[in-house]
Amino acid sequence: MRKKHGRQWLVIGVTALATLLALVAISCSETMRSDPTPKKELTKDQRMAWWREARFGMFIHWGLYAVPAGTYNGKRVDGIGEWIMNNAKIPVKEYEKYADQFNPIGFNADQWVRMAKNAGMKYIVITSKHHDGFCLWDSKVTNYDIMDATPFKRDILKELAVACKKRGVKLCFYHSIMDWHHPDAQAPFYPNYNDTSKSNPNFDRYVDTYLKPQIAELIANYGPLGVLWFDGEWIKDWTEPKGKDMYAYIRGLQPSIIINNRVGKGRQGMEGLSKSSEDAGDFGTPEQQIPPTGLPGVDWETCMTINDTWGFKAYDENWKSTEELVRNLADIASKGGNFLLNVGPTPEGLFPRPIERRLEEIGNWMAVNSESIYGTTASPIGKPAWGRCTAKGNKLYLHVFNWPADGRLDVPLAGAKAGKAYLMADKKHAGLPVSGGQDKITISVPDAAPDSIDSVIVLVTNNR
Ligand code: H79
């Protein structure tokens, strides 16, 4: 071998050094990537921040039950529309046939999200899967879904995820633990799928090879999600340890996610709520009711139908008025809760016209008054006779449902707190005369109410 010259050695030496430095640099950056300074876990307050700010969301119940729309074999079926499979005792094979007819060509995700956003709603919770087991996305663990079982073949959840992202609305999923279609869950319980005395010996297999993988799909392909909203947790085979395991599993997949209390066993009622609700989920879920004095110390959300059903029923015309809906929103905010208002779209993919109208009218009220809802906390003065009160910073928002005939609005608050007051509807914030007594503040208001449903007066308090 020819002896190397000095210059060659120098080249080799420099090359070796450069390679070494490069390797060190790569391994350093690898270290930084795979082993970062351990990220602090989000606190519950941090995780809940957007949700507490939001105060108002849209619930959407949509699935195969929209096809029969409350009628089976020519007979109207009592009860909520999405329960028709159980209530009319429809066999699995027969119910499956509704998938052939599920072709909602009117569905426009962007329009749905726009309607929610225009109403002032900050998040949407849609049924990825209800008790009937049908899935609104392309699930890899079943063919009983929108892509494989219907003529529609469009991934509804994907289209909603895109539209929500575009418009800054948080996407959330309702996912039923109970499953009337799955052979390892409640399908064999026919004709009473909801028989809570029955157990399925294969239920663990359903959880491990179906339910959990589905949750993983939803988070991986449609996330990051705002909330996972469980239901149907009252079945015999669901247990508190299973709930805790599921909660931990989900938080492992997406640490920032919020999970409702029904992930735990038997949480339908308000009695299941504890103040340290970490193990029972993140928030309570009073259904079709507003807790009379809220649930102090606990995050909670009232979910409510806009008529008398969650899933579309063609003949349910018992619509709540816009007045009732806006006042419910103010009432709930005044008690420190969120309002999740449900809509049941038609099998064509449309919101029934009465729903559209109400959302528009709520939106008109919110366009003026949303400051009195978003990010507010519970009333420090209870329930005044004339309406409700919400609070934020040094402002009280007086939601006047019953406008005073004598032009004087009494606020049960020490007079020393009296500061400026003005109508939310008055862009100039012109001051209203305020006088302070011993234990009440009196605001002089115009003769006519600015809003027949809920006129908001802002009372800026001082801390003297
Ligand atoms: O998705 C909507 C409804 O389909 C679902 N929750 C809302 C958000 C719902 N279905 N039924 N209910 C709510 C009330 C059902 C209560 C009962 Fe039971 C289930 C009665 C008997 C079984 C749980 C266990 C409550 C009482 C015993």
Tab-separated table of C-alpha atoms and ligand atoms in Angstrom:
chain	number	residue	atom	x	y	z
A	1	MET	CA	0.000	0.000	0.000
A	2	ARG	CA	1.298	3.379	-0.991
A	3	LYS	CA	2.213	5.612	1.901
A	4	LYS	CA	-0.215	8.496	2.343
A	5	HIS	CA	1.111	12.016	2.019
A	6	GLY	CA	0.688	14.525	4.857
A	7	ARG	CA	-1.982	16.420	2.906
A	8	GLN	CA	-4.046	13.253	2.455
A	9	TRP	CA	-3.914	12.587	6.204
A	10	LEU	CA	-5.102	16.098	6.790
A	11	VAL	CA	-8.075	15.567	4.449
A	12	ILE	CA	-8.976	12.293	6.157
A	13	GLY	CA	-8.638	13.899	9.565
A	14	VAL	CA	-10.864	16.835	8.681
A	15	THR	CA	-13.453	14.539	7.078
A	16	ALA	CA	-13.498	12.313	10.149
A	17	LEU	CA	-13.893	15.282	12.440
A	18	ALA	CA	-16.704	16.701	10.320
A	19	THR	CA	-18.481	13.341	10.298
A	20	LEU	CA	-18.127	13.068	14.050
A	21	LEU	CA	-19.515	16.569	14.554
A	22	ALA	CA	-22.402	15.817	12.211
A	23	LEU	CA	-23.211	12.622	14.104
A	24	VAL	CA	-23.098	14.450	17.405
A	25	ALA	CA	-25.357	17.152	15.977
A	26	ILE	CA	-27.851	14.574	14.639
A	27	SER	CA	-27.914	12.618	17.872
A	28	CYS	CA	-28.409	15.835	19.827
A	29	SER	CA	-31.334	16.887	17.708
A	30	GLU	CA	-32.714	13.324	17.859
A	31	THR	CA	-32.500	13.528	21.603
A	32	MET	CA	-34.306	16.826	21.536
A	33	ARG	CA	-37.025	15.456	19.341
A	34	SER	CA	-37.683	12.167	21.095
A	35	ASP	CA	-36.940	13.199	24.648
A	36	PRO	CA	-37.989	16.781	25.120
A	37	THR	CA	-37.957	18.402	28.496
A	38	PRO	CA	-41.000	16.539	29.814
A	39	LYS	CA	-44.025	18.604	28.756
A	40	LYS	CA	-46.088	19.659	31.725
A	41	GLU	CA	-49.471	17.923	31.621
A	42	LEU	CA	-52.296	20.328	31.000
A	43	THR	CA	-54.183	21.100	34.164
A	44	LYS	CA	-57.928	20.542	34.191
A	45	ASP	CA	-58.457	24.316	34.168
A	46	GLN	CA	-56.324	24.576	31.027
A	47	ARG	CA	-58.159	21.721	29.326
A	48	MET	CA	-61.561	23.162	30.221
A	49	ALA	CA	-60.745	26.770	29.327
A	50	TRP	CA	-62.252	26.859	25.801
A	51	TRP	CA	-65.310	24.922	26.954
A	52	ARG	CA	-66.019	27.258	29.860
A	53	GLU	CA	-65.596	30.222	27.535
A	54	ALA	CA	-67.925	28.687	24.916
A	55	ARG	CA	-71.101	28.249	26.996
A	56	PHE	CA	-73.198	27.289	23.945
A	57	GLY	CA	-72.961	24.274	21.629
A	58	MET	CA	-74.971	22.338	19.060
A	59	PHE	CA	-75.908	18.702	19.589
A	60	ILE	CA	-76.687	16.769	16.410
A	61	HIS	CA	-78.434	13.379	16.486
A	62	TRP	CA	-78.272	11.883	13.037
A	63	GLY	CA	-78.305	8.328	11.832
A	64	LEU	CA	-80.463	5.615	10.241
A	65	TYR	CA	-83.378	6.435	12.565
A	66	ALA	CA	-83.920	9.596	10.503
A	67	VAL	CA	-85.233	7.334	7.712
A	68	PRO	CA	-88.239	5.808	9.559
A	69	ALA	CA	-88.540	9.218	11.290
A	70	GLY	CA	-90.822	7.893	14.025
A	71	THR	CA	-93.039	5.566	11.968
A	72	TYR	CA	-92.719	1.765	11.653
A	73	ASN	CA	-95.011	-0.437	9.554
A	74	GLY	CA	-97.372	2.470	9.126
A	75	LYS	CA	-97.701	3.082	12.877
A	76	ARG	CA	-96.379	6.015	14.838
A	77	VAL	CA	-93.954	4.803	17.495
A	78	ASP	CA	-94.033	6.487	20.896
A	79	GLY	CA	-90.860	7.903	22.368
A	80	ILE	CA	-87.710	9.565	21.124
A	81	GLY	CA	-86.978	8.978	17.429
A	82	GLU	CA	-83.484	7.513	17.776
A	83	TRP	CA	-84.871	4.763	20.019
A	84	ILE	CA	-87.237	3.385	17.338
A	85	MET	CA	-85.187	0.190	16.856
A	86	ASN	CA	-85.750	-0.705	20.501
A	87	ASN	CA	-89.190	0.787	20.991
A	88	ALA	CA	-90.742	-0.834	17.886
A	89	LYS	CA	-88.753	-4.047	18.486
A	90	ILE	CA	-87.182	-4.026	15.040
A	91	PRO	CA	-84.872	-7.031	14.403
A	92	VAL	CA	-81.245	-6.158	13.586
A	93	LYS	CA	-81.420	-7.525	10.022
A	94	GLU	CA	-84.529	-5.523	9.295
A	95	TYR	CA	-83.244	-2.277	10.814
A	96	GLU	CA	-80.055	-2.636	8.782
A	97	LYS	CA	-82.119	-2.149	5.630
A	98	TYR	CA	-82.608	1.527	6.462
A	99	ALA	CA	-78.970	1.920	5.426
A	100	ASP	CA	-79.987	1.227	1.801
A	101	GLN	CA	-82.280	4.260	2.021
A	102	PHE	CA	-79.893	6.600	3.805
A	103	ASN	CA	-78.887	8.937	0.999
A	104	PRO	CA	-78.824	12.518	2.361
A	105	ILE	CA	-77.930	14.283	-0.859
A	106	GLY	CA	-78.867	17.631	0.713
A	107	PHE	CA	-76.094	17.333	3.296
A	108	ASN	CA	-73.722	20.285	3.274
A	109	ALA	CA	-71.274	20.240	6.170
A	110	ASP	CA	-70.259	23.837	5.693
A	111	GLN	CA	-73.876	24.972	5.813
A	112	TRP	CA	-74.476	23.070	9.078
A	113	VAL	CA	-71.387	24.573	10.672
A	114	ARG	CA	-72.367	28.012	9.406
A	115	MET	CA	-75.822	27.682	10.972
A	116	ALA	CA	-74.288	26.679	14.298
A	117	LYS	CA	-71.758	29.483	14.181
A	118	ASN	CA	-74.320	32.118	13.208
A	119	ALA	CA	-76.423	31.050	16.196
A	120	GLY	CA	-73.411	31.755	18.425
A	121	MET	CA	-72.546	28.121	19.075
A	122	LYS	CA	-68.853	27.415	19.604
A	123	TYR	CA	-68.868	23.634	19.360
A	124	ILE	CA	-70.736	20.805	17.692
A	125	VAL	CA	-71.318	17.390	19.238
A	126	ILE	CA	-72.515	14.893	16.638
A	127	THR	CA	-73.425	11.222	17.009
A	128	SER	CA	-70.493	9.284	15.566
A	129	LYS	CA	-72.493	6.247	16.708
A	130	HIS	CA	-75.798	6.109	18.608
A	131	HIS	CA	-77.312	3.082	20.375
A	132	ASP	CA	-78.357	1.564	17.023
A	133	GLY	CA	-74.673	1.032	16.220
A	134	PHE	CA	-74.623	2.731	12.823
A	135	CYS	CA	-71.447	4.756	12.197
A	136	LEU	CA	-71.294	8.133	10.441
A	137	TRP	CA	-67.658	7.684	9.400
A	138	ASP	CA	-65.595	5.122	7.506
A	139	SER	CA	-64.806	2.815	10.405
A	140	LYS	CA	-62.216	0.143	9.755
A	141	VAL	CA	-63.719	-2.282	12.265
A	142	THR	CA	-67.188	-2.507	10.725
A	143	ASN	CA	-69.061	-2.317	7.447
A	144	TYR	CA	-72.077	-0.916	9.269
A	145	ASP	CA	-71.133	2.621	8.360
A	146	ILE	CA	-71.837	5.463	5.974
A	147	MET	CA	-69.171	4.401	3.423
A	148	ASP	CA	-69.789	0.665	3.290
A	149	ALA	CA	-73.525	0.289	3.937
A	150	THR	CA	-75.233	3.259	2.272
A	151	PRO	CA	-75.583	4.583	-1.262
A	152	PHE	CA	-74.305	7.956	0.004
A	153	LYS	CA	-70.675	6.892	0.449
A	154	ARG	CA	-69.420	10.219	1.755
A	155	ASP	CA	-67.596	10.429	5.070
A	156	ILE	CA	-69.911	12.739	6.987
A	157	LEU	CA	-67.558	13.201	9.928
A	158	LYS	CA	-64.644	14.006	7.633
A	159	GLU	CA	-66.631	16.691	5.835
A	160	LEU	CA	-67.720	18.149	9.171
A	161	ALA	CA	-64.144	18.081	10.467
A	162	VAL	CA	-63.006	20.114	7.461
A	163	ALA	CA	-65.851	22.627	7.805
A	164	CYS	CA	-65.368	22.987	11.571
A	165	LYS	CA	-61.662	23.595	11.170
A	166	LYS	CA	-62.319	26.210	8.499
A	167	ARG	CA	-64.807	28.089	10.677
A	168	GLY	CA	-63.121	27.681	14.048
A	169	VAL	CA	-65.862	25.556	15.582
A	170	LYS	CA	-64.779	22.722	17.886
A	171	LEU	CA	-65.799	19.281	16.646
A	172	CYS	CA	-66.918	16.786	19.282
A	173	PHE	CA	-68.404	13.293	19.123
A	174	TYR	CA	-71.223	11.576	20.976
A	175	HIS	CA	-70.371	7.874	21.079
A	176	SER	CA	-72.733	5.296	22.530
A	177	ILE	CA	-71.272	2.595	24.742
A	178	MET	CA	-74.473	0.590	24.354
A	179	ASP	CA	-74.660	-1.017	20.882
A	180	TRP	CA	-77.835	-2.775	19.711
A	181	HIS	CA	-76.222	-3.958	16.479
A	182	HIS	CA	-73.045	-5.615	17.760
A	183	PRO	CA	-73.269	-9.372	18.504
A	184	ASP	CA	-70.861	-8.977	21.444
A	185	ALA	CA	-72.913	-6.131	22.925
A	186	GLN	CA	-76.722	-5.832	23.045
A	187	ALA	CA	-77.832	-7.280	19.661
A	188	PRO	CA	-78.622	-10.714	21.193
A	189	PHE	CA	-80.966	-9.046	23.706
A	190	TYR	CA	-83.653	-8.631	21.020
A	191	PRO	CA	-86.567	-7.905	21.412
A	192	ASN	CA	-85.483	-5.687	24.328
A	193	TYR	CA	-82.065	-4.353	23.388
A	194	ASN	CA	-82.096	-2.157	26.486
A	195	ASP	CA	-82.600	-5.047	28.955
A	196	THR	CA	-80.373	-3.922	31.814
A	197	SER	CA	-80.603	-7.300	33.571
A	198	LYS	CA	-78.806	-9.089	30.724
A	199	SER	CA	-75.101	-9.616	30.242
A	200	ASN	CA	-73.152	-10.556	27.104
A	201	PRO	CA	-70.301	-12.991	27.888
A	202	ASN	CA	-68.305	-11.516	24.994
A	203	PHE	CA	-68.644	-7.884	26.060
A	204	ASP	CA	-64.921	-7.493	26.811
A	205	ARG	CA	-64.175	-8.471	23.222
A	206	TYR	CA	-66.559	-5.732	22.045
A	207	VAL	CA	-64.717	-3.186	24.191
A	208	ASP	CA	-61.205	-4.275	23.218
A	209	THR	CA	-61.622	-5.004	19.512
A	210	TYR	CA	-64.423	-2.620	18.595
A	211	LEU	CA	-65.232	0.239	20.972
A	212	LYS	CA	-61.655	1.236	21.791
A	213	PRO	CA	-60.386	0.946	18.204
A	214	GLN	CA	-63.297	3.115	17.090
A	215	ILE	CA	-62.399	5.798	19.607
A	216	ALA	CA	-58.779	5.624	18.393
A	217	GLU	CA	-59.948	6.062	14.777
A	218	LEU	CA	-62.043	9.081	15.682
A	219	ILE	CA	-59.200	10.808	17.484
A	220	ALA	CA	-56.542	9.915	14.905
A	221	ASN	CA	-58.523	10.798	11.780
A	222	TYR	CA	-60.930	13.535	12.844
A	223	GLY	CA	-59.099	15.143	15.736
A	224	PRO	CA	-57.970	16.913	17.663
A	225	LEU	CA	-61.455	16.663	19.149
A	226	GLY	CA	-63.066	19.017	21.631
A	227	VAL	CA	-65.171	16.558	23.613
A	228	LEU	CA	-65.960	12.865	23.652
A	229	TRP	CA	-69.519	12.552	24.909
A	230	PHE	CA	-70.426	9.035	26.055
A	231	ASP	CA	-73.896	7.638	26.706
A	232	GLY	CA	-75.612	4.286	27.212
A	233	GLU	CA	-73.334	3.546	30.162
A	234	TRP	CA	-76.183	2.095	32.262
A	235	ILE	CA	-75.973	-1.361	30.647
A	236	LYS	CA	-75.128	-4.228	32.972
A	237	ASP	CA	-71.765	-4.984	31.361
A	238	TRP	CA	-70.388	-1.462	31.756
A	239	THR	CA	-68.591	-0.907	35.061
A	240	GLU	CA	-66.868	1.948	36.847
A	241	PRO	CA	-63.408	0.342	36.327
A	242	LYS	CA	-64.173	0.039	32.600
A	243	GLY	CA	-65.066	3.724	32.632
A	244	LYS	CA	-61.825	4.680	34.340
A	245	ASP	CA	-59.839	2.547	31.924
A	246	MET	CA	-61.579	4.183	28.970
A	247	TYR	CA	-61.000	7.662	30.387
A	248	ALA	CA	-57.265	6.994	30.815
A	249	TYR	CA	-57.043	5.361	27.370
A	250	ILE	CA	-58.558	8.407	25.671
A	251	ARG	CA	-56.479	10.944	27.577
A	252	GLY	CA	-53.444	8.913	26.501
A	253	LEU	CA	-54.453	9.346	22.865
A	254	GLN	CA	-55.246	13.053	23.154
A	255	PRO	CA	-54.246	14.633	26.477
A	256	SER	CA	-56.162	17.854	25.841
A	257	ILE	CA	-59.539	16.160	25.273
A	258	ILE	CA	-62.592	16.708	27.470
A	259	ILE	CA	-64.751	13.677	28.389
A	260	ASN	CA	-68.264	13.755	29.843
A	261	ASN	CA	-69.226	12.029	33.079
A	262	ARG	CA	-71.186	9.248	31.370
A	263	VAL	CA	-67.938	7.444	30.635
A	264	GLY	CA	-68.447	6.195	34.216
A	265	LYS	CA	-71.147	3.751	35.295
A	266	GLY	CA	-74.714	5.019	35.672
A	267	ARG	CA	-74.127	8.748	35.349
A	268	GLN	CA	-77.407	9.721	33.706
A	269	GLY	CA	-78.766	11.506	36.711
A	270	MET	CA	-77.247	14.427	38.523
A	271	GLU	CA	-76.566	12.260	41.555
A	272	GLY	CA	-73.474	10.825	39.863
A	273	LEU	CA	-71.667	14.130	39.974
A	274	SER	CA	-68.900	14.703	42.423
A	275	LYS	CA	-66.819	17.802	42.907
A	276	SER	CA	-63.617	15.914	42.287
A	277	SER	CA	-65.066	14.677	39.033
A	278	GLU	CA	-61.782	13.628	37.448
A	279	ASP	CA	-62.545	9.918	37.674
A	280	ALA	CA	-66.175	10.372	36.694
A	281	GLY	CA	-65.314	12.413	33.627
A	282	ASP	CA	-64.831	16.137	33.265
A	283	PHE	CA	-68.363	17.510	33.364
A	284	GLY	CA	-71.884	16.611	34.416
A	285	THR	CA	-74.682	16.111	31.914
A	286	PRO	CA	-78.154	17.006	33.170
A	287	GLU	CA	-80.471	15.891	30.371
A	288	GLN	CA	-83.684	17.770	29.494
A	289	GLN	CA	-83.392	19.740	32.729
A	290	ILE	CA	-81.682	22.773	34.173
A	291	PRO	CA	-80.481	22.305	37.750
A	292	PRO	CA	-82.482	24.826	39.842
A	293	THR	CA	-79.399	26.344	41.464
A	294	GLY	CA	-76.664	25.002	39.179
A	295	LEU	CA	-74.024	22.565	40.362
A	296	PRO	CA	-71.535	24.653	42.339
A	297	GLY	CA	-67.923	23.594	41.990
A	298	VAL	CA	-68.665	21.239	39.106
A	299	ASP	CA	-68.516	21.830	35.353
A	300	TRP	CA	-71.820	20.895	33.776
A	301	GLU	CA	-73.771	21.085	30.547
A	302	THR	CA	-77.506	20.804	30.056
A	303	CYS	CA	-78.390	18.948	26.873
A	304	MET	CA	-81.893	19.568	25.571
A	305	THR	CA	-84.095	18.846	22.574
A	306	ILE	CA	-85.543	21.679	20.485
A	307	ASN	CA	-88.810	19.707	20.139
A	308	ASP	CA	-89.463	16.392	21.932
A	309	THR	CA	-87.009	14.123	20.136
A	310	TRP	CA	-83.260	13.951	19.537
A	311	GLY	CA	-83.321	12.026	16.250
A	312	PHE	CA	-85.652	13.355	13.526
A	313	LYS	CA	-89.372	12.485	13.834
A	314	ALA	CA	-91.340	13.733	10.860
A	315	TYR	CA	-94.449	14.619	12.892
A	316	ASP	CA	-92.923	16.134	16.044
A	317	GLU	CA	-93.888	19.791	15.749
A	318	ASN	CA	-93.660	20.639	19.445
A	319	TRP	CA	-90.949	23.229	18.916
A	320	LYS	CA	-89.689	25.281	21.821
A	321	SER	CA	-90.034	28.992	21.121
A	322	THR	CA	-87.007	31.203	20.485
A	323	GLU	CA	-87.957	32.995	23.706
A	324	GLU	CA	-87.715	29.777	25.707
A	325	LEU	CA	-84.397	28.847	24.068
A	326	VAL	CA	-82.701	32.212	24.628
A	327	ARG	CA	-83.954	32.367	28.193
A	328	ASN	CA	-82.711	28.820	28.787
A	329	LEU	CA	-79.284	29.882	27.545
A	330	ALA	CA	-79.234	32.865	29.916
A	331	ASP	CA	-80.638	30.767	32.776
A	332	ILE	CA	-77.977	28.077	32.308
A	333	ALA	CA	-75.135	30.619	32.015
A	334	SER	CA	-76.438	32.352	35.144
A	335	LYS	CA	-75.918	29.054	36.983
A	336	GLY	CA	-72.440	28.462	35.568
A	337	GLY	CA	-73.313	25.803	32.983
A	338	ASN	CA	-73.169	25.199	29.240
A	339	PHE	CA	-76.181	24.746	26.937
A	340	LEU	CA	-76.023	21.953	24.356
A	341	LEU	CA	-79.056	22.437	22.140
A	342	ASN	CA	-80.023	19.497	19.945
A	343	VAL	CA	-81.115	19.399	16.319
A	344	GLY	CA	-82.259	16.300	14.406
A	345	PRO	CA	-81.582	16.643	10.670
A	346	THR	CA	-83.846	14.997	8.079
A	347	PRO	CA	-82.855	11.922	6.040
A	348	GLU	CA	-82.149	14.340	3.202
A	349	GLY	CA	-79.472	16.010	5.312
A	350	LEU	CA	-81.362	19.216	6.053
A	351	PHE	CA	-82.287	21.022	9.251
A	352	PRO	CA	-86.092	21.250	9.438
A	353	ARG	CA	-87.152	24.821	8.614
A	354	PRO	CA	-88.483	25.570	12.147
A	355	ILE	CA	-85.012	24.741	13.479
A	356	GLU	CA	-83.307	27.022	10.951
A	357	ARG	CA	-85.617	29.868	11.951
A	358	ARG	CA	-84.928	29.430	15.646
A	359	LEU	CA	-81.169	29.264	15.113
A	360	GLU	CA	-81.336	32.485	13.103
A	361	GLU	CA	-83.357	34.222	15.806
A	362	ILE	CA	-81.019	33.045	18.559
A	363	GLY	CA	-78.180	34.327	16.364
A	364	ASN	CA	-79.830	37.746	16.121
A	365	TRP	CA	-79.988	37.945	19.901
A	366	MET	CA	-76.411	36.711	20.249
A	367	ALA	CA	-75.137	39.248	17.703
A	368	VAL	CA	-76.053	41.949	20.231
A	369	ASN	CA	-75.702	40.136	23.538
A	370	SER	CA	-73.125	37.339	23.262
A	371	GLU	CA	-70.722	39.220	25.549
A	372	SER	CA	-73.197	38.487	28.344
A	373	ILE	CA	-72.868	34.730	27.691
A	374	TYR	CA	-69.320	33.855	26.568
A	375	GLY	CA	-66.841	33.306	29.365
A	376	THR	CA	-69.285	34.333	32.053
A	377	THR	CA	-69.648	32.763	35.456
A	378	ALA	CA	-72.622	32.142	37.722
A	379	SER	CA	-74.771	34.905	39.160
A	380	PRO	CA	-73.474	36.400	42.410
A	381	ILE	CA	-76.974	37.688	43.200
A	382	GLY	CA	-79.059	34.551	42.699
A	383	LYS	CA	-82.225	34.696	40.596
A	384	PRO	CA	-83.681	38.221	40.595
A	385	ALA	CA	-87.428	38.507	40.085
A	386	TRP	CA	-87.027	40.188	36.691
A	387	GLY	CA	-84.736	37.593	35.115
A	388	ARG	CA	-81.185	36.319	35.410
A	389	CYS	CA	-77.650	37.602	35.950
A	390	THR	CA	-74.268	36.536	34.589
A	391	ALA	CA	-70.850	37.859	35.589
A	392	LYS	CA	-67.449	38.536	34.043
A	393	GLY	CA	-64.648	40.622	35.510
A	394	ASN	CA	-66.150	43.700	37.111
A	395	LYS	CA	-69.308	43.481	35.011
A	396	LEU	CA	-72.681	42.080	35.865
A	397	TYR	CA	-74.954	41.286	32.936
A	398	LEU	CA	-78.550	41.772	33.947
A	399	HIS	CA	-80.767	39.629	31.732
A	400	VAL	CA	-84.126	41.320	32.038
A	401	PHE	CA	-86.929	38.961	30.968
A	402	ASN	CA	-89.688	41.061	32.572
A	403	TRP	CA	-89.094	44.730	31.801
A	404	PRO	CA	-90.141	46.973	34.707
A	405	ALA	CA	-93.329	48.925	34.054
A	406	ASP	CA	-92.243	51.755	36.371
A	407	GLY	CA	-88.877	52.285	34.688
A	408	ARG	CA	-86.930	51.209	37.758
A	409	LEU	CA	-84.844	48.043	37.890
A	410	ASP	CA	-83.738	46.951	41.334
A	411	VAL	CA	-80.547	44.947	41.683
A	412	PRO	CA	-80.020	43.221	45.050
A	413	LEU	CA	-76.487	44.470	45.616
A	414	ALA	CA	-74.943	46.847	48.159
A	415	GLY	CA	-75.291	50.401	46.864
A	416	ALA	CA	-71.581	51.001	47.330
A	417	LYS	CA	-71.010	48.689	44.377
A	418	ALA	CA	-72.977	50.931	42.026
A	419	GLY	CA	-70.970	52.048	39.011
A	420	LYS	CA	-71.943	52.793	35.437
A	421	ALA	CA	-74.868	51.009	33.792
A	422	TYR	CA	-75.801	50.832	30.121
A	423	LEU	CA	-77.901	48.834	27.688
A	424	MET	CA	-76.054	46.086	25.854
A	425	ALA	CA	-78.062	47.050	22.765
A	426	ASP	CA	-76.792	50.640	22.947
A	427	LYS	CA	-73.596	50.840	20.923
A	428	LYS	CA	-72.730	54.179	22.543
A	429	HIS	CA	-72.965	52.717	26.043
A	430	ALA	CA	-74.817	55.833	27.152
A	431	GLY	CA	-75.057	55.715	30.919
A	432	LEU	CA	-78.361	54.951	32.600
A	433	PRO	CA	-79.043	56.774	35.874
A	434	VAL	CA	-77.957	54.619	38.797
A	435	SER	CA	-78.690	55.167	42.460
A	436	GLY	CA	-77.370	53.138	45.338
A	437	GLY	CA	-79.314	52.314	48.455
A	438	GLN	CA	-78.284	50.310	51.521
A	439	ASP	CA	-78.720	46.865	50.006
A	440	LYS	CA	-79.915	47.540	46.503
A	441	ILE	CA	-78.958	49.396	43.379
A	442	THR	CA	-81.688	50.990	41.291
A	443	ILE	CA	-81.211	51.587	37.597
A	444	SER	CA	-83.550	53.906	35.702
A	445	VAL	CA	-84.420	52.289	32.390
A	446	PRO	CA	-86.269	53.448	29.240
A	447	ASP	CA	-89.997	52.756	28.928
A	448	ALA	CA	-89.687	50.162	26.214
A	449	ALA	CA	-87.661	46.964	26.481
A	450	PRO	CA	-84.906	46.846	23.839
A	451	ASP	CA	-85.582	43.133	23.390
A	452	SER	CA	-88.873	41.365	24.052
A	453	ILE	CA	-87.069	38.138	25.018
A	454	ASP	CA	-84.076	39.192	27.098
A	455	SER	CA	-82.778	42.781	27.336
A	456	VAL	CA	-79.294	42.870	28.778
A	457	ILE	CA	-78.138	45.727	30.980
A	458	VAL	CA	-74.445	45.902	31.800
A	459	LEU	CA	-73.712	47.004	35.342
A	460	VAL	CA	-70.083	47.884	35.887
A	461	THR	CA	-69.443	47.383	39.574
A	462	ASN	CA	-66.725	49.005	41.586
A	463	ASN	CA	-64.933	47.317	44.440
A	464	ARG	CA	-65.293	49.973	47.090
B	1	H79	O1	-78.947	10.486	22.928
B	1	H79	C1	-80.095	10.980	23.566
B	1	H79	C2	-80.987	9.885	24.016
B	1	H79	O2	-81.183	8.918	23.002
B	1	H79	C3	-80.245	9.323	25.194
B	1	H79	N1	-79.516	10.427	25.721
B	1	H79	C4	-79.761	11.575	24.904
B	1	H79	C5	-78.605	12.515	24.869
B	1	H79	C6	-81.178	8.758	26.136
B	1	H79	N2	-81.831	7.712	25.927
B	1	H79	N3	-82.590	7.401	26.916
B	1	H79	N4	-82.449	8.274	27.779
B	1	H79	C7	-81.572	9.157	27.343
B	1	H79	C8	-83.129	8.200	28.988
B	1	H79	C9	-83.157	6.741	29.267
B	1	H79	C10	-83.281	6.309	30.424
B	1	H79	C11	-83.340	4.895	30.629
B	1	H79	FE1	-82.608	4.087	32.211
B	1	H79	C12	-82.419	3.957	30.241
B	1	H79	C13	-84.378	4.259	31.263
B	1	H79	C14	-84.003	2.927	31.424
B	1	H79	C15	-82.792	2.754	30.769
B	1	H79	C16	-80.880	4.800	32.990
B	1	H79	C17	-81.143	3.567	33.494
B	1	H79	C18	-81.898	5.632	33.376
B	1	H79	C19	-82.762	4.901	34.106
B	1	H79	C20	-82.316	3.620	34.192
